[in-house]
mmCIF file of C-alpha atoms in Angstrom:
data_model
loop_
_atom_site.group_PDB
_atom_site.id
_atom_site.type_symbol
_atom_site.label_atom_id
_atom_site.label_comp_id
_atom_site.label_asym_id
_atom_site.label_seq_id
_atom_site.Cartn_x
_atom_site.Cartn_y
_atom_site.Cartn_z
ATOM 1 C CA GLY A 1 0.056 0.016 0.195
ATOM 2 C CA ALA A 2 1.059 3.834 -0.178
ATOM 3 C CA GLY A 3 3.671 4.980 2.167
ATOM 4 C CA ARG A 4 4.553 1.270 3.094
ATOM 5 C CA VAL A 5 7.991 0.592 4.082
ATOM 6 C CA THR A 6 9.621 -2.216 1.583
ATOM 7 C CA CYS A 7 12.610 -3.799 2.841
ATOM 8 C CA ASN A 8 13.736 -7.705 3.098
ATOM 9 C CA PRO A 9 16.081 -8.065 6.120
ATOM 10 C CA MET A 10 17.285 -11.563 4.969
ATOM 11 C CA GLU A 11 18.018 -10.613 1.204
ATOM 12 C CA ALA A 12 19.819 -7.434 2.788
ATOM 13 C CA ARG A 13 22.060 -9.356 5.300
ATOM 14 C CA ILE A 14 22.928 -11.879 2.132
ATOM 15 C CA LEU A 15 23.957 -8.964 0.100
ATOM 16 C CA VAL A 16 26.123 -7.540 2.977
ATOM 17 C CA VAL A 17 27.581 -10.815 3.303
ATOM 18 C CA VAL A 18 28.506 -10.902 -0.436
ATOM 19 C CA ALA A 19 30.108 -7.653 0.119
ATOM 20 C CA ARG A 20 31.869 -8.311 3.223
ATOM 21 C CA ALA A 21 33.252 -11.474 1.358
ATOM 22 C CA LEU A 22 34.664 -9.437 -1.516
ATOM 23 C CA HIS A 23 35.936 -6.979 0.889
ATOM 24 C CA GLU A 24 37.836 -9.618 2.730
ATOM 25 C CA ALA A 25 39.257 -10.778 -0.725
ATOM 26 C CA GLY A 26 40.780 -7.525 -1.094
ATOM 27 C CA MET A 27 38.112 -5.238 -2.657
ATOM 28 C CA GLN A 28 37.616 -1.803 -1.101
ATOM 29 C CA GLY A 29 34.157 -0.944 0.040
ATOM 30 C CA ARG A 30 33.853 2.035 -1.915
ATOM 31 C CA ASP A 31 34.214 -0.187 -5.046
ATOM 32 C CA ILE A 32 31.307 -2.087 -4.290
ATOM 33 C CA GLY A 33 27.985 -0.453 -5.115
ATOM 34 C CA ALA A 34 24.844 -2.167 -3.205
ATOM 35 C CA LEU A 35 21.734 -0.789 -5.011
ATOM 36 C CA SER A 36 18.149 -1.089 -4.352
ATOM 37 C CA PRO A 37 14.928 0.471 -5.714
ATOM 38 C CA TYR A 38 13.864 1.287 -2.223
ATOM 39 C CA ASN A 39 15.058 3.626 0.438
ATOM 40 C CA ALA A 40 14.346 1.375 3.365
ATOM 41 C CA GLN A 41 16.343 -1.499 2.001
ATOM 42 C CA VAL A 42 19.279 0.977 1.433
ATOM 43 C CA ALA A 43 19.037 1.936 5.080
ATOM 44 C CA LEU A 44 19.215 -1.650 6.066
ATOM 45 C CA PHE A 45 22.393 -2.043 3.823
ATOM 46 C CA GLN A 46 24.134 0.799 5.645
ATOM 47 C CA HIS A 47 23.056 -0.428 9.080
ATOM 48 C CA LEU A 48 24.224 -4.041 8.456
ATOM 49 C CA ALA A 49 27.363 -2.817 6.719
ATOM 50 C CA GLN A 50 28.378 -0.975 9.896
ATOM 51 C CA GLU A 51 27.496 -3.861 12.039
ATOM 52 C CA MET A 52 29.080 -6.474 9.936
ATOM 53 C CA ASN A 53 32.349 -4.383 9.460
ATOM 54 C CA VAL A 54 32.540 -3.603 5.574
ATOM 55 C CA PRO A 55 33.685 -0.100 5.900
ATOM 56 C CA GLY A 56 32.624 2.146 2.740
ATOM 57 C CA LEU A 57 30.319 0.136 1.114
ATOM 58 C CA ASP A 58 28.334 2.307 -1.188
ATOM 59 C CA CYS A 59 24.719 1.954 -0.425
ATOM 60 C CA ILE A 60 22.454 3.861 -2.850
ATOM 61 C CA THR A 61 19.037 3.719 -4.648
ATOM 62 C CA VAL A 62 18.811 2.662 -8.198
ATOM 63 C CA ASP A 63 17.602 6.169 -9.043
ATOM 64 C CA ARG A 64 20.585 8.011 -7.355
ATOM 65 C CA SER A 65 23.032 5.552 -8.885
ATOM 66 C CA GLN A 66 22.793 7.152 -12.245
ATOM 67 C CA GLY A 67 26.172 8.260 -13.613
ATOM 68 C CA ARG A 68 27.928 6.321 -10.591
ATOM 69 C CA ASP A 69 30.667 3.418 -11.576
ATOM 70 C CA TRP A 70 31.912 0.905 -9.551
ATOM 71 C CA PRO A 71 34.101 -2.368 -10.317
ATOM 72 C CA CYS A 72 31.183 -4.373 -8.717
ATOM 73 C CA VAL A 73 27.663 -3.826 -8.258
ATOM 74 C CA ILE A 74 25.249 -5.901 -5.805
ATOM 75 C CA VAL A 75 21.706 -5.448 -6.677
ATOM 76 C CA SER A 76 18.810 -6.230 -4.394
ATOM 77 C CA MET A 77 15.459 -6.816 -5.976
ATOM 78 C CA VAL A 78 13.036 -6.517 -3.165
ATOM 79 C CA ARG A 79 9.570 -7.643 -3.475
ATOM 80 C CA SER A 80 7.108 -5.163 -2.984
ATOM 81 C CA ASN A 81 4.238 -7.726 -1.730
#
């Protein structure tokens, strides 16, 4: 419905686990784009990235990512229902 917060905590955790594995393999957080169409999911990425020690992970909405470039992009396609 209108105004509903759309996020998926399990999917967000998986995304950040993947980002952390990339970070541990030598990739800088700023070189990883974590994208979602929903602000609530992006906010969850940011929180989990701090909690799971993935410094610099670039968490952003798909709309705001236009013109940005990362060596690695992880996309969250959260269901809205």
